[in-house]
Coordinates of C-alpha atoms in Angstrom, one line a residue:
Chain A
X1 CA -3.8 28.3 9.9
X2 CA -1.1 29.9 7.7
X3 CA 1.6 27.7 9.0
X4 CA 3.2 24.9 7.1
X5 CA 4.8 21.6 8.3
X6 CA 3.7 21.9 11.9
X7 CA 4.8 18.3 12.0
X8 CA 7.2 16.8 9.5
X9 CA 9.4 13.7 9.5
X10 CA 12.7 14.0 11.3
X11 CA 15.0 11.7 9.5
X12 CA 17.8 12.7 11.8
X13 CA 16.1 11.3 14.8
X14 CA 18.5 8.5 15.7
X15 CA 15.8 6.2 17.0
X16 CA 14.1 6.0 13.6
X17 CA 16.9 4.5 11.5
X18 CA 19.9 2.3 12.0
X19 CA 23.1 2.0 10.1
X20 CA 23.8 -1.5 8.8
X21 CA 26.8 -3.0 7.0
X22 CA 26.3 -5.0 3.8
X23 CA 27.6 -5.3 0.3
X24 CA 26.4 -3.8 -3.0
X25 CA 25.8 -5.4 -6.4
X26 CA 29.6 -5.4 -7.2
X27 CA 30.5 -7.1 -3.9
X28 CA 31.8 -3.9 -2.4
X29 CA 31.3 -3.2 1.3
X30 CA 28.8 -0.5 2.1
X31 CA 27.0 0.9 5.1
X32 CA 23.4 1.9 4.7
X33 CA 20.4 3.1 6.7
X34 CA 17.4 0.9 7.4
X35 CA 14.1 1.9 9.1
X36 CA 13.6 0.7 12.6
X37 CA 10.1 -0.6 13.5
X38 CA 9.2 -1.4 17.1
X39 CA 6.1 -3.0 18.6
X40 CA 3.4 -0.9 20.3
X41 CA 0.8 -2.6 22.4
X42 CA -2.5 -0.7 22.8
X43 CA -4.8 -1.0 25.7
X44 CA -8.3 0.6 25.9
X45 CA -10.0 0.8 29.3
X46 CA -7.9 -2.1 30.6
X47 CA -8.3 -4.4 27.6
X48 CA -5.5 -5.3 25.3
X49 CA -6.6 -4.4 21.8
X50 CA -3.7 -5.0 19.5
X51 CA 0.1 -4.8 19.0
X52 CA 1.2 -2.9 16.0
X53 CA 4.6 -2.3 14.5
X54 CA 5.6 1.4 14.1
X55 CA 8.6 3.6 13.8
X56 CA 7.6 4.9 17.2
X57 CA 7.7 8.7 16.8
X58 CA 4.1 9.5 17.9
X59 CA 2.7 6.6 19.9
X60 CA 0.0 8.6 21.6
X61 CA -1.4 10.0 18.3
X62 CA -1.1 6.5 16.8
X63 CA -3.1 5.0 19.6
X64 CA -5.8 7.6 19.6
X65 CA -6.1 7.6 15.8
X66 CA -6.2 3.8 15.6
X67 CA -9.1 3.7 18.1
X68 CA -11.0 6.5 16.3
X69 CA -10.5 5.1 12.9
X70 CA -11.6 1.6 14.0
X71 CA -14.6 3.4 15.5
X72 CA -13.8 2.0 19.0
X73 CA -14.2 5.5 20.5
X74 CA -17.6 7.0 19.9
X75 CA -18.3 10.6 19.1
X76 CA -18.8 12.4 22.4
X77 CA -16.9 9.7 24.3
X78 CA -14.4 11.5 26.4
X79 CA -10.7 10.5 26.5
X80 CA -9.5 10.8 30.0
X81 CA -5.9 9.7 29.6
X82 CA -3.3 8.5 27.0
X83 CA -0.3 7.1 28.7
X84 CA 2.7 5.9 26.8
X85 CA 5.3 3.7 28.6
X86 CA 8.4 3.4 26.5
X87 CA 9.9 0.8 28.7
X88 CA 7.3 -1.7 27.8
X89 CA 6.3 -0.3 24.4
X90 CA 2.7 0.2 25.6
X91 CA 0.0 2.9 25.3
X92 CA -3.0 2.8 27.6
X93 CA -6.0 4.9 26.6
X94 CA -8.8 5.5 29.1
X95 CA -12.2 6.9 28.2
X96 CA -15.4 7.3 30.1
X97 CA -17.4 5.2 27.7
X98 CA -18.3 1.6 27.6
X99 CA -16.7 -0.3 24.8
X100 CA -18.5 -3.3 23.3
X101 CA -15.5 -5.3 22.4
X102 CA -17.1 -8.6 21.5
X103 CA -19.3 -6.9 18.9
X104 CA -16.3 -5.2 17.4
X105 CA -14.0 -8.1 17.3
X106 CA -16.7 -10.3 15.9
X107 CA -16.5 -9.1 12.3
X108 CA -13.0 -8.6 11.3
X109 CA -12.2 -7.9 7.7
X110 CA -8.6 -7.8 6.6
X111 CA -8.6 -5.3 3.8
X112 CA -6.0 -4.5 1.3
X113 CA -4.6 -1.8 3.4
X114 CA -1.1 -1.8 4.8
X115 CA -0.4 -2.3 8.5
X116 CA -3.5 -2.7 10.5
X117 CA -5.8 -3.6 7.6
X118 CA -8.9 -4.3 9.5
X119 CA -12.4 -3.0 8.9
X120 CA -14.7 -3.5 11.7
X121 CA -18.4 -3.7 10.9
X122 CA -18.9 -0.5 12.8
X123 CA -16.7 1.4 10.4
X124 CA -19.1 0.9 7.6
X125 CA -22.0 1.8 9.7
X126 CA -20.4 5.1 10.7
X127 CA -19.4 5.7 7.1
X128 CA -22.9 5.6 6.0
X129 CA -24.0 8.4 8.4
X130 CA -21.2 10.9 7.5
X131 CA -21.9 14.0 5.4
X132 CA -19.0 15.8 3.9
X133 CA -19.1 19.6 3.6
X134 CA -19.6 20.9 0.1
X135 CA -18.3 24.4 0.3
X136 CA -14.6 23.8 0.0
X137 CA -12.6 23.5 -3.2
X138 CA -9.2 22.3 -4.4
X139 CA -7.4 24.3 -7.0
X140 CA -5.1 22.4 -9.3
X141 CA -2.3 25.0 -8.6
X142 CA -2.5 23.9 -4.9
X143 CA -2.1 20.3 -5.9
X144 CA 1.1 20.6 -7.8
X145 CA 2.5 22.8 -5.0
X146 CA 1.6 20.3 -2.4
X147 CA 3.0 17.4 -4.3
X148 CA 6.3 19.2 -4.7
X149 CA 6.6 20.3 -1.1
X150 CA 5.8 16.9 0.2
X151 CA 8.1 15.1 -2.2
X152 CA 11.0 17.4 -1.4
X153 CA 10.6 17.5 2.4
X154 CA 13.3 15.6 4.2
X155 CA 11.8 12.2 5.0
X156 CA 12.7 8.8 6.2
X157 CA 11.6 7.6 2.8
X158 CA 14.4 9.5 1.1
X159 CA 16.8 8.4 3.8
X160 CA 16.1 4.8 4.3
X161 CA 13.2 3.6 2.2
X162 CA 10.6 1.1 3.5
X163 CA 8.2 3.8 4.6
X164 CA 4.8 5.3 3.8
X165 CA 3.7 8.9 4.2
X166 CA 0.6 11.0 4.3
X167 CA -0.1 14.6 4.9
X168 CA -3.0 16.8 6.1
X169 CA -3.0 19.9 4.0
X170 CA -4.7 23.2 3.7
X171 CA -4.8 24.9 0.3
X172 CA -1.2 24.6 -0.9
X173 CA 0.4 24.0 2.6
X174 CA 1.2 20.7 4.1
X175 CA 0.3 21.0 7.8
X176 CA 1.0 17.6 9.2
X177 CA 3.2 15.2 7.4
X178 CA 3.5 11.8 9.1
X179 CA 5.4 8.7 8.0
X180 CA 5.5 5.1 9.2
X181 CA 6.3 1.6 8.1
X182 CA 2.6 1.0 7.6
X183 CA 0.5 3.4 5.6
X184 CA -2.4 3.1 8.0
X185 CA -0.2 4.0 10.9
X186 CA 0.6 7.3 9.2
X187 CA -3.1 8.0 8.6
X188 CA -4.0 7.1 12.2
X189 CA -1.3 9.4 13.6
X190 CA -2.9 12.3 11.8
X191 CA -6.3 11.3 13.0
X192 CA -5.0 11.2 16.5
X193 CA -3.4 14.6 16.2
X194 CA -6.6 16.1 14.8
X195 CA -8.7 14.7 17.6
X196 CA -6.3 15.7 20.3
X197 CA -5.9 19.3 19.0
X198 CA -9.5 19.8 17.8
X199 CA -8.5 20.2 14.1
X200 CA -11.4 20.3 11.8
X201 CA -11.1 18.3 8.6
X202 CA -13.7 20.1 6.5
X203 CA -11.5 22.6 4.9
X204 CA -8.5 20.3 4.4
X205 CA -7.0 18.1 1.8
X206 CA -5.6 14.6 2.6
X207 CA -2.6 13.4 0.6
X208 CA -1.2 9.9 0.7
X209 CA 1.6 8.0 -1.0
X210 CA -0.5 4.8 -0.7
X211 CA -3.2 3.3 -2.9
X212 CA -6.8 4.6 -2.8
X213 CA -8.4 1.5 -1.3
X214 CA -11.7 1.2 0.4
X215 CA -10.1 1.6 3.8
X216 CA -8.2 4.7 2.9
X217 CA -11.5 6.3 1.6
X218 CA -13.4 5.2 4.8
X219 CA -10.7 6.7 7.1
X220 CA -10.6 10.0 5.2
X221 CA -14.3 10.4 5.4
X222 CA -14.3 9.5 9.1
X223 CA -11.8 12.3 9.6
X224 CA -14.3 14.7 8.0
X225 CA -11.9 15.5 5.1
X226 CA -13.7 16.0 1.7
X227 CA -10.7 15.7 -0.6
X228 CA -8.3 12.8 -0.9
X229 CA -5.3 12.8 -3.2
X230 CA -2.8 10.0 -3.9
X231 CA 0.3 9.5 -5.9
X232 CA -0.8 5.9 -6.5
X233 CA -3.8 4.2 -8.1
X234 CA -7.4 3.4 -7.3
X235 CA -9.4 0.3 -6.4
X236 CA -13.0 -0.1 -7.6
X237 CA -14.5 -0.3 -4.2
X238 CA -12.6 2.8 -3.1
X239 CA -14.1 4.6 -6.1
X240 CA -17.6 3.4 -5.3
X241 CA -17.4 4.4 -1.6
X242 CA -16.0 7.8 -2.6
X243 CA -18.9 8.4 -5.0
X244 CA -21.4 7.2 -2.4
X245 CA -20.5 10.0 0.0
X246 CA -19.3 12.6 -2.6
X247 CA -15.6 12.5 -1.6
X248 CA -13.4 14.2 -4.1
X249 CA -10.9 11.5 -5.1
X250 CA -7.8 12.2 -7.1
X251 CA -5.2 9.5 -7.9
X252 CA -2.0 9.0 -9.9
X253 CA -1.1 12.6 -8.8
X254 CA 2.4 13.2 -10.1
X255 CA 3.7 16.7 -10.9
X256 CA 0.7 18.5 -12.3
X257 CA -1.1 15.4 -13.6
X258 CA -3.8 13.4 -11.9
X259 CA -7.0 11.5 -12.5
X260 CA -10.2 12.3 -10.7
X261 CA -12.8 9.6 -10.3
X262 CA -15.2 11.2 -7.8
X263 CA -16.3 14.6 -6.5
X264 CA -15.1 16.4 -9.5
X265 CA -17.3 19.4 -8.6
X266 CA -14.8 20.6 -6.0
X267 CA -12.0 20.9 -8.4
X268 CA -11.0 24.3 -9.9
X269 CA -8.7 24.1 -12.9
X270 CA -6.7 27.2 -12.4
X271 CA -3.4 25.7 -13.5
X272 CA -3.8 23.8 -16.7
X273 CA -0.6 23.5 -18.8
X274 CA -1.2 25.2 -22.2
X275 CA -0.5 22.0 -24.1
X276 CA -3.3 20.3 -22.2
X277 CA -6.2 22.7 -22.5
X278 CA -9.4 21.5 -23.9
X279 CA -9.1 23.9 -26.7
X280 CA -6.2 21.8 -28.1
X281 CA -7.8 20.5 -31.2
X282 CA -6.4 17.0 -31.1
X283 CA -8.1 16.2 -27.7
X284 CA -11.3 18.0 -28.5
X285 CA -11.8 15.8 -31.5
X286 CA -10.7 12.7 -29.6
X287 CA -13.4 13.4 -27.1
X288 CA -13.1 10.6 -24.5
X289 CA -9.5 9.6 -24.2
X290 CA -8.1 6.5 -22.7
X291 CA -5.8 7.0 -19.8
X292 CA -3.7 4.3 -18.1
Chain B
X1 CA 11.8 -27.2 -13.9
X2 CA 12.9 -25.4 -17.1
X3 CA 9.6 -23.7 -17.6
X4 CA 8.9 -20.0 -17.1
X5 CA 5.8 -18.1 -16.0
X6 CA 3.7 -21.2 -15.2
X7 CA 1.5 -18.6 -13.6
X8 CA 1.5 -15.0 -14.5
X9 CA -1.0 -12.1 -14.1
X10 CA -3.7 -12.0 -16.7
X11 CA -4.6 -8.3 -17.0
X12 CA -7.2 -9.1 -19.7
X13 CA -9.3 -11.1 -17.2
X14 CA -12.4 -8.9 -17.2
X15 CA -13.1 -9.8 -13.5
X16 CA -9.9 -8.2 -12.3
X17 CA -10.4 -4.6 -13.5
X18 CA -13.2 -2.3 -14.2
X19 CA -13.4 0.7 -16.6
X20 CA -14.4 3.9 -14.8
X21 CA -15.2 7.4 -16.2
X22 CA -13.5 10.5 -14.7
X23 CA -11.6 13.5 -15.7
X24 CA -7.9 14.4 -15.9
X25 CA -5.8 17.3 -14.6
X26 CA -7.0 19.5 -17.4
X27 CA -10.7 18.7 -16.8
X28 CA -10.9 16.5 -19.9
X29 CA -13.2 13.4 -19.7
X30 CA -11.3 10.1 -19.6
X31 CA -12.0 6.5 -19.1
X32 CA -9.5 4.5 -17.1
X33 CA -9.0 1.0 -15.5
X34 CA -9.2 0.4 -11.8
X35 CA -8.4 -2.8 -9.8
X36 CA -11.4 -4.7 -8.5
X37 CA -11.1 -6.1 -5.0
X38 CA -13.6 -8.5 -3.6
X39 CA -14.1 -10.0 -0.1
X40 CA -13.2 -13.7 0.5
X41 CA -14.2 -15.3 3.8
X42 CA -12.1 -18.2 4.9
X43 CA -13.3 -21.0 7.1
X44 CA -11.1 -23.7 8.6
X45 CA -12.7 -26.9 9.9
X46 CA -16.0 -25.1 10.3
X47 CA -14.8 -22.0 12.0
X48 CA -14.7 -18.6 10.4
X49 CA -11.2 -17.3 10.4
X50 CA -11.1 -14.0 8.5
X51 CA -12.5 -12.0 5.6
X52 CA -9.8 -10.6 3.3
X53 CA -10.0 -8.4 0.3
X54 CA -8.4 -9.9 -2.9
X55 CA -8.6 -9.5 -6.6
X56 CA -10.1 -13.0 -6.5
X57 CA -8.1 -14.9 -9.2
X58 CA -6.8 -17.8 -7.0
X59 CA -9.0 -18.0 -3.9
X60 CA -8.0 -21.6 -3.1
X61 CA -4.3 -20.9 -3.2
X62 CA -4.9 -17.8 -1.1
X63 CA -6.8 -19.6 1.5
X64 CA -4.2 -22.4 1.8
X65 CA -1.3 -20.1 1.8
X66 CA -2.8 -17.8 4.4
X67 CA -3.4 -20.7 6.8
X68 CA 0.1 -22.0 6.2
X69 CA 1.8 -18.7 6.6
X70 CA -0.2 -18.0 9.8
X71 CA 0.9 -21.4 10.9
X72 CA -2.7 -22.5 11.4
X73 CA -2.0 -25.8 9.5
X74 CA 0.8 -27.8 11.0
X75 CA 3.4 -29.7 9.1
X76 CA 2.0 -33.2 8.4
X77 CA -1.6 -32.0 9.0
X78 CA -3.5 -33.3 5.9
X79 CA -5.7 -31.0 3.9
X80 CA -8.8 -32.9 2.9
X81 CA -10.7 -30.3 1.0
X82 CA -10.5 -26.7 -0.3
X83 CA -13.9 -25.6 -1.5
X84 CA -14.5 -22.2 -3.1
X85 CA -18.0 -21.0 -3.5
X86 CA -18.0 -17.9 -5.7
X87 CA -21.7 -17.1 -5.0
X88 CA -20.9 -16.3 -1.4
X89 CA -17.2 -15.4 -1.8
X90 CA -16.2 -18.1 0.6
X91 CA -13.5 -20.8 0.8
X92 CA -13.8 -23.7 3.2
X93 CA -10.7 -25.6 4.1
X94 CA -10.9 -28.9 5.9
X95 CA -8.0 -30.7 7.5
X96 CA -7.7 -33.7 9.7
X97 CA -5.9 -31.9 12.5
X98 CA -7.2 -30.1 15.5
X99 CA -6.7 -26.4 15.5
X100 CA -6.1 -24.6 18.7
X101 CA -7.9 -21.4 17.8
X102 CA -7.9 -19.7 21.1
X103 CA -4.2 -19.9 21.4
X104 CA -3.6 -18.5 18.0
X105 CA -6.0 -15.7 18.3
X106 CA -4.7 -14.7 21.7
X107 CA -1.6 -13.0 20.5
X108 CA -2.3 -11.0 17.4
X109 CA 0.3 -8.6 16.2
X110 CA -0.5 -6.2 13.4
X111 CA 2.8 -5.8 11.6
X112 CA 3.7 -3.3 9.0
X113 CA 2.8 -5.7 6.2
X114 CA 0.1 -4.9 3.7
X115 CA -3.2 -6.7 3.7
X116 CA -3.4 -9.3 6.4
X117 CA -0.6 -8.0 8.5
X118 CA -0.9 -10.3 11.5
X119 CA 1.8 -12.2 13.1
X120 CA 0.6 -14.9 15.4
X121 CA 2.8 -16.0 18.2
X122 CA 3.2 -19.4 16.6
X123 CA 4.8 -17.9 13.5
X124 CA 7.8 -16.8 15.5
X125 CA 8.0 -20.2 17.2
X126 CA 8.1 -22.0 13.9
X127 CA 10.5 -19.5 12.5
X128 CA 13.0 -20.3 15.2
X129 CA 13.0 -24.0 14.3
X130 CA 13.5 -23.6 10.5
X131 CA 16.9 -24.3 8.8
X132 CA 17.5 -23.0 5.4
X133 CA 19.5 -25.1 2.9
X134 CA 23.0 -23.8 2.3
X135 CA 23.9 -25.3 -1.0
X136 CA 22.1 -23.0 -3.4
X137 CA 23.5 -19.8 -4.8
X138 CA 22.2 -16.7 -6.6
X139 CA 24.2 -15.3 -9.5
X140 CA 23.9 -11.6 -10.1
X141 CA 23.3 -12.3 -13.8
X142 CA 20.2 -14.1 -12.8
X143 CA 19.0 -11.2 -10.7
X144 CA 19.1 -8.6 -13.5
X145 CA 17.4 -11.1 -15.8
X146 CA 14.6 -11.8 -13.3
X147 CA 14.0 -8.1 -12.6
X148 CA 13.7 -7.4 -16.2
X149 CA 11.4 -10.3 -17.0
X150 CA 9.1 -9.6 -14.1
X151 CA 9.0 -5.8 -14.8
X152 CA 8.1 -6.3 -18.4
X153 CA 5.6 -9.1 -18.0
X154 CA 2.0 -7.9 -18.6
X155 CA 0.5 -7.2 -15.3
X156 CA -2.4 -5.5 -13.6
X157 CA 0.1 -3.1 -12.1
X158 CA 0.9 -1.8 -15.5
X159 CA -2.7 -1.8 -16.5
X160 CA -4.5 -0.3 -13.5
X161 CA -2.0 0.4 -10.7
X162 CA -3.0 -0.3 -7.1
X163 CA -1.4 -3.7 -7.0
X164 CA 1.5 -5.6 -5.4
X165 CA 3.3 -8.5 -7.0
X166 CA 5.8 -11.2 -6.1
X167 CA 7.3 -14.2 -7.9
X168 CA 8.8 -17.5 -7.1
X169 CA 11.8 -17.9 -9.3
X170 CA 14.5 -20.5 -10.2
X171 CA 17.8 -19.2 -11.5
X172 CA 16.9 -16.6 -14.1
X173 CA 13.3 -17.8 -14.6
X174 CA 10.2 -16.5 -12.9
X175 CA 8.0 -19.6 -12.3
X176 CA 5.0 -18.2 -10.5
X177 CA 4.2 -14.5 -10.6
X178 CA 1.2 -13.5 -8.5
X179 CA -0.4 -10.1 -7.9
X180 CA -3.0 -8.8 -5.5
X181 CA -4.2 -5.6 -3.9
X182 CA -2.4 -6.6 -0.7
X183 CA 1.2 -7.8 -0.9
X184 CA 0.7 -10.5 1.6
X185 CA -2.1 -12.0 -0.5
X186 CA 0.3 -12.4 -3.3
X187 CA 2.9 -14.1 -1.1
X188 CA 0.2 -16.4 0.4
X189 CA -1.1 -17.4 -3.0
X190 CA 2.4 -18.6 -3.9
X191 CA 2.7 -20.5 -0.6
X192 CA -0.7 -22.1 -1.3
X193 CA 0.4 -23.2 -4.8
X194 CA 3.7 -24.6 -3.5
X195 CA 1.9 -26.6 -0.9
X196 CA -0.8 -27.9 -3.2
X197 CA 1.7 -28.9 -5.9
X198 CA 4.6 -30.1 -3.7
X199 CA 7.0 -27.4 -4.9
X200 CA 10.2 -27.3 -2.8
X201 CA 11.5 -23.8 -1.9
X202 CA 15.1 -24.8 -1.2
X203 CA 16.5 -24.1 -4.7
X204 CA 14.3 -21.1 -5.4
X205 CA 14.5 -17.3 -5.2
X206 CA 11.6 -15.2 -4.0
X207 CA 11.1 -11.8 -5.5
X208 CA 8.7 -9.1 -4.2
X209 CA 7.9 -5.5 -5.1
X210 CA 7.1 -4.9 -1.4
X211 CA 9.3 -3.8 1.5
X212 CA 11.5 -6.3 3.3
X213 CA 9.7 -6.2 6.6
X214 CA 9.9 -8.8 9.4
X215 CA 6.7 -10.4 8.1
X216 CA 8.0 -10.8 4.6
X217 CA 11.2 -12.4 5.9
X218 CA 9.3 -14.8 8.2
X219 CA 7.0 -15.9 5.4
X220 CA 9.9 -16.5 3.0
X221 CA 11.6 -18.6 5.6
X222 CA 8.5 -20.6 6.3
X223 CA 8.2 -21.3 2.6
X224 CA 11.7 -22.8 2.8
X225 CA 13.2 -20.3 0.4
X226 CA 16.7 -19.2 1.2
X227 CA 17.0 -16.1 -1.0
X228 CA 14.7 -13.1 -0.9
X229 CA 14.9 -10.1 -3.3
X230 CA 13.0 -6.9 -3.3
X231 CA 12.8 -3.7 -5.4
X232 CA 12.1 -1.8 -2.2
X233 CA 13.9 -1.2 1.1
X234 CA 14.6 -2.9 4.4
X235 CA 13.5 -2.6 8.0
X236 CA 15.8 -3.3 10.8
X237 CA 13.8 -6.1 12.2
X238 CA 13.6 -7.8 8.8
X239 CA 17.4 -7.6 8.6
X240 CA 17.9 -9.0 12.1
X241 CA 15.5 -11.9 11.4
X242 CA 17.2 -12.7 8.1
X243 CA 20.6 -12.8 9.7
X244 CA 19.3 -15.0 12.5
X245 CA 18.4 -17.7 10.1
X246 CA 21.0 -17.0 7.4
X247 CA 18.5 -15.9 4.8
X248 CA 20.1 -14.1 1.8
X249 CA 18.4 -10.7 1.7
X250 CA 18.7 -8.4 -1.2
X251 CA 16.9 -5.0 -1.3
X252 CA 16.7 -2.0 -3.5
X253 CA 17.1 -4.3 -6.5
X254 CA 16.7 -2.2 -9.7
X255 CA 18.3 -3.1 -13.0
X256 CA 21.6 -4.6 -12.0
X257 CA 22.0 -2.8 -8.7
X258 CA 21.1 -4.0 -5.2
X259 CA 22.1 -4.0 -1.6
X260 CA 22.6 -7.2 0.3
X261 CA 22.4 -7.1 4.1
X262 CA 22.3 -10.8 5.0
X263 CA 23.4 -14.2 3.6
X264 CA 26.0 -12.7 1.3
X265 CA 27.7 -16.0 1.1
X266 CA 25.2 -17.3 -1.4
X267 CA 25.8 -14.5 -3.9
X268 CA 28.0 -15.1 -7.0
X269 CA 29.1 -11.9 -8.7
X270 CA 29.3 -13.1 -12.3
X271 CA 27.8 -9.9 -13.8
X272 CA 29.5 -6.9 -12.4
X273 CA 29.5 -3.8 -14.7
X274 CA 33.1 -2.9 -15.5
X275 CA 32.7 0.6 -14.0
X276 CA 31.8 -1.0 -10.7
X277 CA 34.5 -3.5 -10.2
X278 CA 36.4 -3.5 -7.0
X279 CA 39.5 -2.9 -9.0
X280 CA 38.2 0.6 -9.8
X281 CA 40.8 2.7 -7.9
X282 CA 38.3 5.3 -6.6
X283 CA 36.3 2.8 -4.7
X284 CA 39.2 0.7 -3.6
X285 CA 40.7 3.8 -1.9
X286 CA 37.3 4.8 -0.5
X287 CA 37.0 1.4 1.2
X288 CA 33.6 1.5 2.9
X289 CA 31.2 3.6 0.9
X290 CA 28.0 5.1 2.0
X291 CA 24.9 4.0 0.1
X292 CA 21.4 5.4 0.4

């Protein structure tokens, strides 16, 4: 695809924000925008699974992506219907498979992830069977372009705060940029879109504003994406999991700077600022440098 | 209490971070710190409740606070034991009450909160019965002092990123400053400490780095604290809930600036920068101003 921003946040959608009156630090009256979150109850094959809070822009993608990322829909299991009823804030997903609920609900781990931070035992199982494609690369010139395009795109974050975002990208183009009050909602919406439209993750880059936790790494791998980039920091388990499957993991990505702690082999350094080249004598002598 | 920082993060605790090798944006080798998260499985009266990921510094406070904030321990229910076993990453809490698990697990809502973002039906019930004390105030001079002290305290955030923090404060003094990979862990650890040591929330201020979601408001109210301050933004439901119980809600608190959307009556403006006074003719004429 040569397109860009097939999906991007629409901060002008009146359902997503609300104007509220208050006062500022000097006691002066002001009116400001706040993010609206609404409940969404998810049913799978007749069973109530969970109610999650979301900004409510893509309930069908959220429902599908949640089920996929929690490994509640198996590979090959066919989705027959995804029905959103706005009057009762509900999405019903029907598949032709059998779902072993009791097994899945038995081991619930609340991870450090935002929003639905649950890791079912199955997620780890699936994680261990996934192989990421090796052939694709990420050029540093693409990264700085992506970071800039995403950061300057109109977004609810800029408008009202209180929101997390992530984007599925190809080379230097953001393709799908989703936001939500919970970071995992944003990831799941992208997963749902990819599943619904048959988008392959193998030649893509995943960008998130959120931290590179174990859960973020697991979801990225499940989505078949070999490169994960974040503006924020790492956790040790996230790094370990990334290394286990050879995911390329870049964190603290701001402007042209980043730190890579896994999968360095996919990175092509085509955009190094002259003051940062390895030929710079100061750094060459310093050898291993300490970074924050 | 006239003390300050009774508890504060200890970034030098070797168990909380790990040194990892990687490369930077110029391909140069670096060594950096990442946050270590470990699982903690919580049992209440013999039943396994949940496994959560945490940095692991205060497992007993986390366990107690989690149970309190999920309303799984009733007022007046006595806690007989809190036993942490580091070898199996487990905390067992024993009380003398009966716990109606089935009721509680029936209605599980995953909110937008980080980490254990679950809102049991009971939480809302309890929320509706709470009354916050009216007599305490928050001076704007305290706020800027608090923000500064918290932001400059040594912390894992500054050291390794990937961490959320919150602090229980009194006037211009942070008393307990907790961090964790999940924001709700940090809140729960403070709740656990307050319960264990009989600390009253009525004359305190709660500061968080995280967003002012519905769940954050609910927990603050449950902890009996009438003033909640965040560096980040609001959600509409969080504002509605705050107004429902008269919680003083300040967001986007940076330096001396903030926006207050609820409970304005508790705020004393003793520290307004001269260029921001209401007497400034430009603003007086503008009347209602638009803020981000």
